[in-house]
Short mmCIF file of the C-alpha atoms (twelve columns), coordinates in Angstrom:
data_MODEL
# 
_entry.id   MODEL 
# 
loop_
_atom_site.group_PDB 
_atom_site.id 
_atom_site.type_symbol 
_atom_site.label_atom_id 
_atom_site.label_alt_id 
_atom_site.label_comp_id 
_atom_site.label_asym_id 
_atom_site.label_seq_id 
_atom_site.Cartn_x 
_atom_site.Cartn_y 
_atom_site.Cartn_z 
_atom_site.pdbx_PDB_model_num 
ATOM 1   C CA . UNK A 1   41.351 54.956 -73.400  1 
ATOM 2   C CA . UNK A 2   38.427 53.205 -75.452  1 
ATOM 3   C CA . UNK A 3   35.925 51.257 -74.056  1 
ATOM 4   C CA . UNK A 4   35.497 47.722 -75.595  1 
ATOM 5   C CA . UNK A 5   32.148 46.262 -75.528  1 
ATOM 6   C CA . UNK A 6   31.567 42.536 -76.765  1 
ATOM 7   C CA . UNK A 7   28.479 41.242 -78.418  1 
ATOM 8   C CA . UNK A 8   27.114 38.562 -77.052  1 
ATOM 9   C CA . UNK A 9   27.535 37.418 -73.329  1 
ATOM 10  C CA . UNK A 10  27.381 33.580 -73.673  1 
ATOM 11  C CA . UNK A 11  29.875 30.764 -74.521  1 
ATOM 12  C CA . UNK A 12  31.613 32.364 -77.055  1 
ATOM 13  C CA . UNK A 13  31.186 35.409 -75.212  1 
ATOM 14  C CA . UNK A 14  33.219 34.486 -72.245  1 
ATOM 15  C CA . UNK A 15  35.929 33.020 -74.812  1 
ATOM 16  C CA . UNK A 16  36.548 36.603 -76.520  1 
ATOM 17  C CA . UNK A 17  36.246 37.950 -73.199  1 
ATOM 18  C CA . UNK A 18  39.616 36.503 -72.086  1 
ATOM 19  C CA . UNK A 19  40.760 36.701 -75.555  1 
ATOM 20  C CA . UNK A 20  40.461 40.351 -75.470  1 
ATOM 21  C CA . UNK A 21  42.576 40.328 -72.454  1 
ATOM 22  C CA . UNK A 22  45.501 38.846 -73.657  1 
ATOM 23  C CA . UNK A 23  46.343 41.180 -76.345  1 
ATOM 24  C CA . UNK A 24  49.264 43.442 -76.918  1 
ATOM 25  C CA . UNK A 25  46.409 46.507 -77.246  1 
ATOM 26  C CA . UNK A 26  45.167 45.488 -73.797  1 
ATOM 27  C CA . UNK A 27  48.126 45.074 -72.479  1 
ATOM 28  C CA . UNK A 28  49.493 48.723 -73.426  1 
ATOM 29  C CA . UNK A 29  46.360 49.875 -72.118  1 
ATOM 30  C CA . UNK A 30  44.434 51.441 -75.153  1 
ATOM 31  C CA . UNK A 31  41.384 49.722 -73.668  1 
ATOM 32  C CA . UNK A 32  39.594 48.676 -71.123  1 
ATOM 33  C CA . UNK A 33  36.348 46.067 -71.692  1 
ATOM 34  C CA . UNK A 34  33.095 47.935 -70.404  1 
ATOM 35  C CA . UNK A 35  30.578 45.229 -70.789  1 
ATOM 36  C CA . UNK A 36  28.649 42.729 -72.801  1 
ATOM 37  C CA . UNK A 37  25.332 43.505 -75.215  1 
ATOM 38  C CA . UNK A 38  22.732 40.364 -75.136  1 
ATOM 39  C CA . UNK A 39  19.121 39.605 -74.994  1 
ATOM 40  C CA . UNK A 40  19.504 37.150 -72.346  1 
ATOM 41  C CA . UNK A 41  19.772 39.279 -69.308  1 
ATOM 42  C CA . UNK A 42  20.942 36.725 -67.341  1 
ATOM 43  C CA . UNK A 43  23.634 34.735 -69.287  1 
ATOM 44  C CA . UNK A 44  26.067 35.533 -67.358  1 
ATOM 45  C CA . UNK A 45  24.055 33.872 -64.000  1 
ATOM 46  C CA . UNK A 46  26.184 31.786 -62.106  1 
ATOM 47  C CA . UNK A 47  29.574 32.647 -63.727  1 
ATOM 48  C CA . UNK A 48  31.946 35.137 -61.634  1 
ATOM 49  C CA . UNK A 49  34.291 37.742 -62.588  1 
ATOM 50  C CA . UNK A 50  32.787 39.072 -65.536  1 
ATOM 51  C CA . UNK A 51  31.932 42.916 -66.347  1 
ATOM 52  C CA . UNK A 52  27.707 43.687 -66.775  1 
ATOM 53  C CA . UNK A 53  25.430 42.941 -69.632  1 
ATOM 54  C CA . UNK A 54  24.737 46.540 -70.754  1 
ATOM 55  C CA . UNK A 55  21.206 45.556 -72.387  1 
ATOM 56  C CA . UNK A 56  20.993 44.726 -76.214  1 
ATOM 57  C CA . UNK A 57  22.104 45.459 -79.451  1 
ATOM 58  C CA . UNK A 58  18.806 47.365 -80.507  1 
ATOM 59  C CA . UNK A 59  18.726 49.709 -77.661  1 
ATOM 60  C CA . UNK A 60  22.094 50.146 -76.945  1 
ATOM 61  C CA . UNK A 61  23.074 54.057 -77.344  1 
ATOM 62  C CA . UNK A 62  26.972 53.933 -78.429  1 
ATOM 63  C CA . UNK A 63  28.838 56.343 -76.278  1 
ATOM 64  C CA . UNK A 64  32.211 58.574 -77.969  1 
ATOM 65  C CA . UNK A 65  34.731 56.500 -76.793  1 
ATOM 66  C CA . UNK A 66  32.971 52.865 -77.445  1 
ATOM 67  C CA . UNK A 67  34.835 50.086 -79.262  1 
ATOM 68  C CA . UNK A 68  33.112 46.864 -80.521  1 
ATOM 69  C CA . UNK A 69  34.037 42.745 -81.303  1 
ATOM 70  C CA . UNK A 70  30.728 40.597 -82.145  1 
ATOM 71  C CA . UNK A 71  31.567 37.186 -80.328  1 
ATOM 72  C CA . UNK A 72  28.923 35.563 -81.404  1 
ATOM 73  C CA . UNK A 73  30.210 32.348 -83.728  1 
ATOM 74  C CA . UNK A 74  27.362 31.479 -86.061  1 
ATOM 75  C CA . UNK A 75  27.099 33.337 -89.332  1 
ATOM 76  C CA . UNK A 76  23.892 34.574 -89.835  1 
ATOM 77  C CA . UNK A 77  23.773 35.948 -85.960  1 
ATOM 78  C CA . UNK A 78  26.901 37.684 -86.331  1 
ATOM 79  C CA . UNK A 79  25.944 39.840 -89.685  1 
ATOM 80  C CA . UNK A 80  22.588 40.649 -88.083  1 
ATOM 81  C CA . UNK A 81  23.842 41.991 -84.669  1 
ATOM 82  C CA . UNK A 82  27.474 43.766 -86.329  1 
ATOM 83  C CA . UNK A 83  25.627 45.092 -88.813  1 
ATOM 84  C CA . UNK A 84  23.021 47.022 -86.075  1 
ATOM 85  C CA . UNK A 85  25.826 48.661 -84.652  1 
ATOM 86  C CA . UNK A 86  27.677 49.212 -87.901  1 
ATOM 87  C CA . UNK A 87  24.334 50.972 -88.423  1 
ATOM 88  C CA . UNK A 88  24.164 52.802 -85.757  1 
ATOM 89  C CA . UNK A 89  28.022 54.558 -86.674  1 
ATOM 90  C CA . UNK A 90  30.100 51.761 -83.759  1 
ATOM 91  C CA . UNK A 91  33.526 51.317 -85.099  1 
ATOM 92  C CA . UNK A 92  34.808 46.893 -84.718  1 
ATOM 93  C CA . UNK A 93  38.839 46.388 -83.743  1 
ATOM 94  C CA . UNK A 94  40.827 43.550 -84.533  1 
ATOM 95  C CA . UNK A 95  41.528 41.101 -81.451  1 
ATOM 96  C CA . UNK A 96  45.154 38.860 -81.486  1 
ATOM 97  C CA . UNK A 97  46.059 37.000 -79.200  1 
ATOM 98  C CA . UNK A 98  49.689 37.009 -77.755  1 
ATOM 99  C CA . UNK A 99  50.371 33.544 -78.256  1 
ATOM 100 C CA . UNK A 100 48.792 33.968 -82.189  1 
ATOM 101 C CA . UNK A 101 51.620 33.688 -85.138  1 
ATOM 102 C CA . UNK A 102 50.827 36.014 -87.721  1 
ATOM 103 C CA . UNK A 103 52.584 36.672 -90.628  1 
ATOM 104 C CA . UNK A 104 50.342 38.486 -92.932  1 
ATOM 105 C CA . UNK A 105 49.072 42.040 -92.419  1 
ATOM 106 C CA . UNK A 106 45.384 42.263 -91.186  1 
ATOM 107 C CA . UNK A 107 45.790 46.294 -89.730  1 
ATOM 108 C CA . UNK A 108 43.433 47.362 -92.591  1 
ATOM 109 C CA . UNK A 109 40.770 44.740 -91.365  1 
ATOM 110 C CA . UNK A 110 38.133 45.083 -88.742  1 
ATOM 111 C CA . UNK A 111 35.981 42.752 -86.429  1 
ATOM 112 C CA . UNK A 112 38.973 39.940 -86.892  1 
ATOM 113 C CA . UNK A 113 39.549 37.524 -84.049  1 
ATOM 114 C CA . UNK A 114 42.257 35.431 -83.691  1 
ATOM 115 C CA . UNK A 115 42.250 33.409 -80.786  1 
ATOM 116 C CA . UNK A 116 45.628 31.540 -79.111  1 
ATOM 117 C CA . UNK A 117 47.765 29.522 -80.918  1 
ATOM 118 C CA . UNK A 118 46.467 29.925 -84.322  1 
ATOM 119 C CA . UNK A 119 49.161 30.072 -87.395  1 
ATOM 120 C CA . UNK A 120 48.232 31.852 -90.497  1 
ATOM 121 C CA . UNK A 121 51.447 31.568 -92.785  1 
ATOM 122 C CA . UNK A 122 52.606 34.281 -95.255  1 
ATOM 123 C CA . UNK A 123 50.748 36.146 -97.817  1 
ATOM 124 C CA . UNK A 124 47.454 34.957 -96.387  1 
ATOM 125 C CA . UNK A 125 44.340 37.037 -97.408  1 
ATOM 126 C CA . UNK A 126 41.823 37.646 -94.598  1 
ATOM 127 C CA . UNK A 127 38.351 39.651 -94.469  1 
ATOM 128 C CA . UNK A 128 36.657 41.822 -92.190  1 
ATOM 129 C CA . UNK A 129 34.963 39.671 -89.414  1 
ATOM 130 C CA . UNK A 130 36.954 36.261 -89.921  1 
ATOM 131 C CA . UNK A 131 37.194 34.470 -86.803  1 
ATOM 132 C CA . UNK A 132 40.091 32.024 -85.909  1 
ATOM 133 C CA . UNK A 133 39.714 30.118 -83.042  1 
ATOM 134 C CA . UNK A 134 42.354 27.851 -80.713  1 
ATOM 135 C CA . UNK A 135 45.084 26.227 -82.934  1 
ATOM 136 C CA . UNK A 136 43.175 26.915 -86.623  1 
ATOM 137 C CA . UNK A 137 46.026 26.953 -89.232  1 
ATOM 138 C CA . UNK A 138 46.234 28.818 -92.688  1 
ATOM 139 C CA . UNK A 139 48.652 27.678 -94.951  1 
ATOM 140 C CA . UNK A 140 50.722 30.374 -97.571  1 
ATOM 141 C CA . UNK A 141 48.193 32.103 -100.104 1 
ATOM 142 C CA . UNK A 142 44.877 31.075 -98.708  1 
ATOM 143 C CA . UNK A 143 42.186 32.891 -98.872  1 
ATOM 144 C CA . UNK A 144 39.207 33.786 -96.331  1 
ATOM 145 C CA . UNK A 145 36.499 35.468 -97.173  1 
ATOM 146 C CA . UNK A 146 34.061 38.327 -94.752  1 
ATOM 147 C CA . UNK A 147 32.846 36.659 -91.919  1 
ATOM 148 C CA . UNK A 148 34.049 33.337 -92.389  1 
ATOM 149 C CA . UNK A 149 34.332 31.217 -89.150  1 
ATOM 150 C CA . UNK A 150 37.200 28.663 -88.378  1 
ATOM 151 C CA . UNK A 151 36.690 26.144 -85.234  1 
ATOM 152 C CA . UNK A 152 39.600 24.955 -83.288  1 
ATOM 153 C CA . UNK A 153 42.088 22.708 -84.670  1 
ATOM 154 C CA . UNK A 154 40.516 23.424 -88.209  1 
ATOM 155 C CA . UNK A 155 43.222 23.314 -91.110  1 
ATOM 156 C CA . UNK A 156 43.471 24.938 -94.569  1 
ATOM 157 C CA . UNK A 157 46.673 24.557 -96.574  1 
ATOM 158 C CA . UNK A 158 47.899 26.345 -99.424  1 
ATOM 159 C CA . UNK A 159 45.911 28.338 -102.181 1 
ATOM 160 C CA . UNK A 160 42.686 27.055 -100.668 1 
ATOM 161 C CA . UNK A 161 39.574 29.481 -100.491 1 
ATOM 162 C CA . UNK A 162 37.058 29.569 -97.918  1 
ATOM 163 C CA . UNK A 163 34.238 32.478 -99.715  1 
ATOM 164 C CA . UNK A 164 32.226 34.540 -97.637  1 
ATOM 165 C CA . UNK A 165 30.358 32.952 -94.790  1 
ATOM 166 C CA . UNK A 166 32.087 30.072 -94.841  1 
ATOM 167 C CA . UNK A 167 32.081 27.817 -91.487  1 
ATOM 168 C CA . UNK A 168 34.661 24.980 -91.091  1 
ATOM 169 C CA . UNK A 169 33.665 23.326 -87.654  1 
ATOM 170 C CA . UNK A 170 36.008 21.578 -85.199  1 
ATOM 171 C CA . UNK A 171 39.199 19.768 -86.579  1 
ATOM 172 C CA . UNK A 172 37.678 20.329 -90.461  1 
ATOM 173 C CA . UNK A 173 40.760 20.223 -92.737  1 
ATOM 174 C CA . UNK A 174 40.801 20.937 -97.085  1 
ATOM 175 C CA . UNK A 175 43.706 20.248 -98.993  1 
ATOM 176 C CA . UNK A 176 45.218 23.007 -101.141 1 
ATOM 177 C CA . UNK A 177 43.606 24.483 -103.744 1 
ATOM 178 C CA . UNK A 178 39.995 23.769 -102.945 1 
ATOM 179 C CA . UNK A 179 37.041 26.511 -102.923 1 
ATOM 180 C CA . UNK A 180 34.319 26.291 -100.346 1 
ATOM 181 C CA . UNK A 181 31.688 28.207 -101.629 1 
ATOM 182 C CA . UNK A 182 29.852 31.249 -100.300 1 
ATOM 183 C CA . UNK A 183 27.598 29.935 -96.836  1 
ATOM 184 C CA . UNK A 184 28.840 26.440 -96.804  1 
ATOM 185 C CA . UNK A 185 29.982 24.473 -93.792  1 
ATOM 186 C CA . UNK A 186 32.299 21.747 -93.215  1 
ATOM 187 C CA . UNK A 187 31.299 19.225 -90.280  1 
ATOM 188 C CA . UNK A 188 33.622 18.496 -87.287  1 
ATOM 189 C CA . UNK A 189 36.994 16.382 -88.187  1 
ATOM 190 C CA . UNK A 190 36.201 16.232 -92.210  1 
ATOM 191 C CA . UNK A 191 38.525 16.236 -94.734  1 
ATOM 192 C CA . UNK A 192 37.816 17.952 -97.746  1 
ATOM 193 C CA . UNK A 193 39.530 17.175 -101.052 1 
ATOM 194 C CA . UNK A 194 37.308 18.395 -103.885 1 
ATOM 195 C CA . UNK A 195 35.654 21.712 -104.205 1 
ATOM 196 C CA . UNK A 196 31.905 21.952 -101.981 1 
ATOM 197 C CA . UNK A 197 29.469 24.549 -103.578 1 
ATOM 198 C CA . UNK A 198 27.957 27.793 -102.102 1 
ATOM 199 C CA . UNK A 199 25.361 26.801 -99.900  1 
ATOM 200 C CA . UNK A 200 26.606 23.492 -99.213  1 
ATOM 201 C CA . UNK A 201 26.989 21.096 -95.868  1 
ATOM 202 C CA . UNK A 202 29.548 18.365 -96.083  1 
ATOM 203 C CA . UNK A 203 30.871 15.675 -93.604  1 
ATOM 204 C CA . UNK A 204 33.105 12.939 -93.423  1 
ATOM 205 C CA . UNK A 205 36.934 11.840 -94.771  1 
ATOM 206 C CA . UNK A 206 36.609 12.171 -97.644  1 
ATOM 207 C CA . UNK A 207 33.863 14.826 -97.082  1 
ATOM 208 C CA . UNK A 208 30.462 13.803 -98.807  1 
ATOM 209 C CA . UNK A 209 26.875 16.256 -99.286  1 
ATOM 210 C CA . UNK A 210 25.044 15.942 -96.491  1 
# 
């Protein structure tokens, strides 16, 4: 049996936490979760049945039969602290959720998490890292790119393209066909129905620059 150890111990943390129970993997008992890694020693103060903070991501020693999943939902954050224990030779596993409908293969990915209730439709292309969270939809032939980041209730339809470390934030939707460029982020409840460049914040319906 591995030993699955999450990165990052707060909100987020305690979200992939449960999500990581309700898979079919933990279910047929191929792991069990050892722990969190976080600076904050105490994040997890006040909250009760959780497993330990093991100490952080620098110091941590990986042990033979350690697993990993980086719960930690901002971009920049999450390359910095997977990469350490990419690094350091840790191996990432893909985490669906039960109640997740799936119809494209991700077995070749790693570091994926799709939370409850998500849909991604047929011949959907996904990237190591991607993160789906509650009720996030992909429609037939999209495409998301490494380490991309989709809040709940977040929508993209057919043939659209999120690039690389992308972040679409609560209830952001882009009708099909649209690229979001490499590090850009949609705001909360936008609707996007032109193209937004790399590096790029927009907000609004129809979503404008910010």
């Amino acid at each position: 049996m591995k030993n699955l150890i999450i990165i990052g111990a707060r909100g987020f943390g305690r979200e992939v936490f449960d999500l990581a129970k309700n898979t079919q993997a933990f279910k047929d008992g191929e792991y069990q979760i050892k722990g969190f890694l976080d600076d904050k020693s105490n994040a997890l103060d006040g909250y009760q049945n959780y497993p330990n903070i093991l100490g952080n991501v620098e110091d941590y020693h990986i042990q033979a039969d350690d697993i990993f999943t980086c719960a930690l939902g901002v971009v920049e954050p999450k390359k910095k602290y997977a990469q350490l224990i990419l690094d350091k030779g840790g191996s990432f596993i893909n985490l669906v959720d039960l109640q997740a409908n799936v119809r494209s293969d991700i077995s070749h990915l790693k570091g994926v998490l799709i939370f409850s209730f998500v849909f991604v439709s047929v011949d959907v292309a996904l990237s190591d890292f991607v993160s789906l969270q509650h009720f996030s939809c992909l429609g037939h032939d999209s495409k998301v790119g490494k380490w991309s980041h989709m809040s709940s209730y977040s929508t993209i339809t057919g043939y659209t393209v999120l690039e690389d470390e992308v972040m679409l934030q609560t209830a952001a939707k882009v009708v099909p066909k649209k690229t979001i460029g490499k590090g850009a982020m949609v705001g909360a409840g936008s609707l996007v129905v032109k193209n937004v460049k790399p590096g790029e914040s927009v907000f609004g319906s129809p979503a404008r620059k910010m």
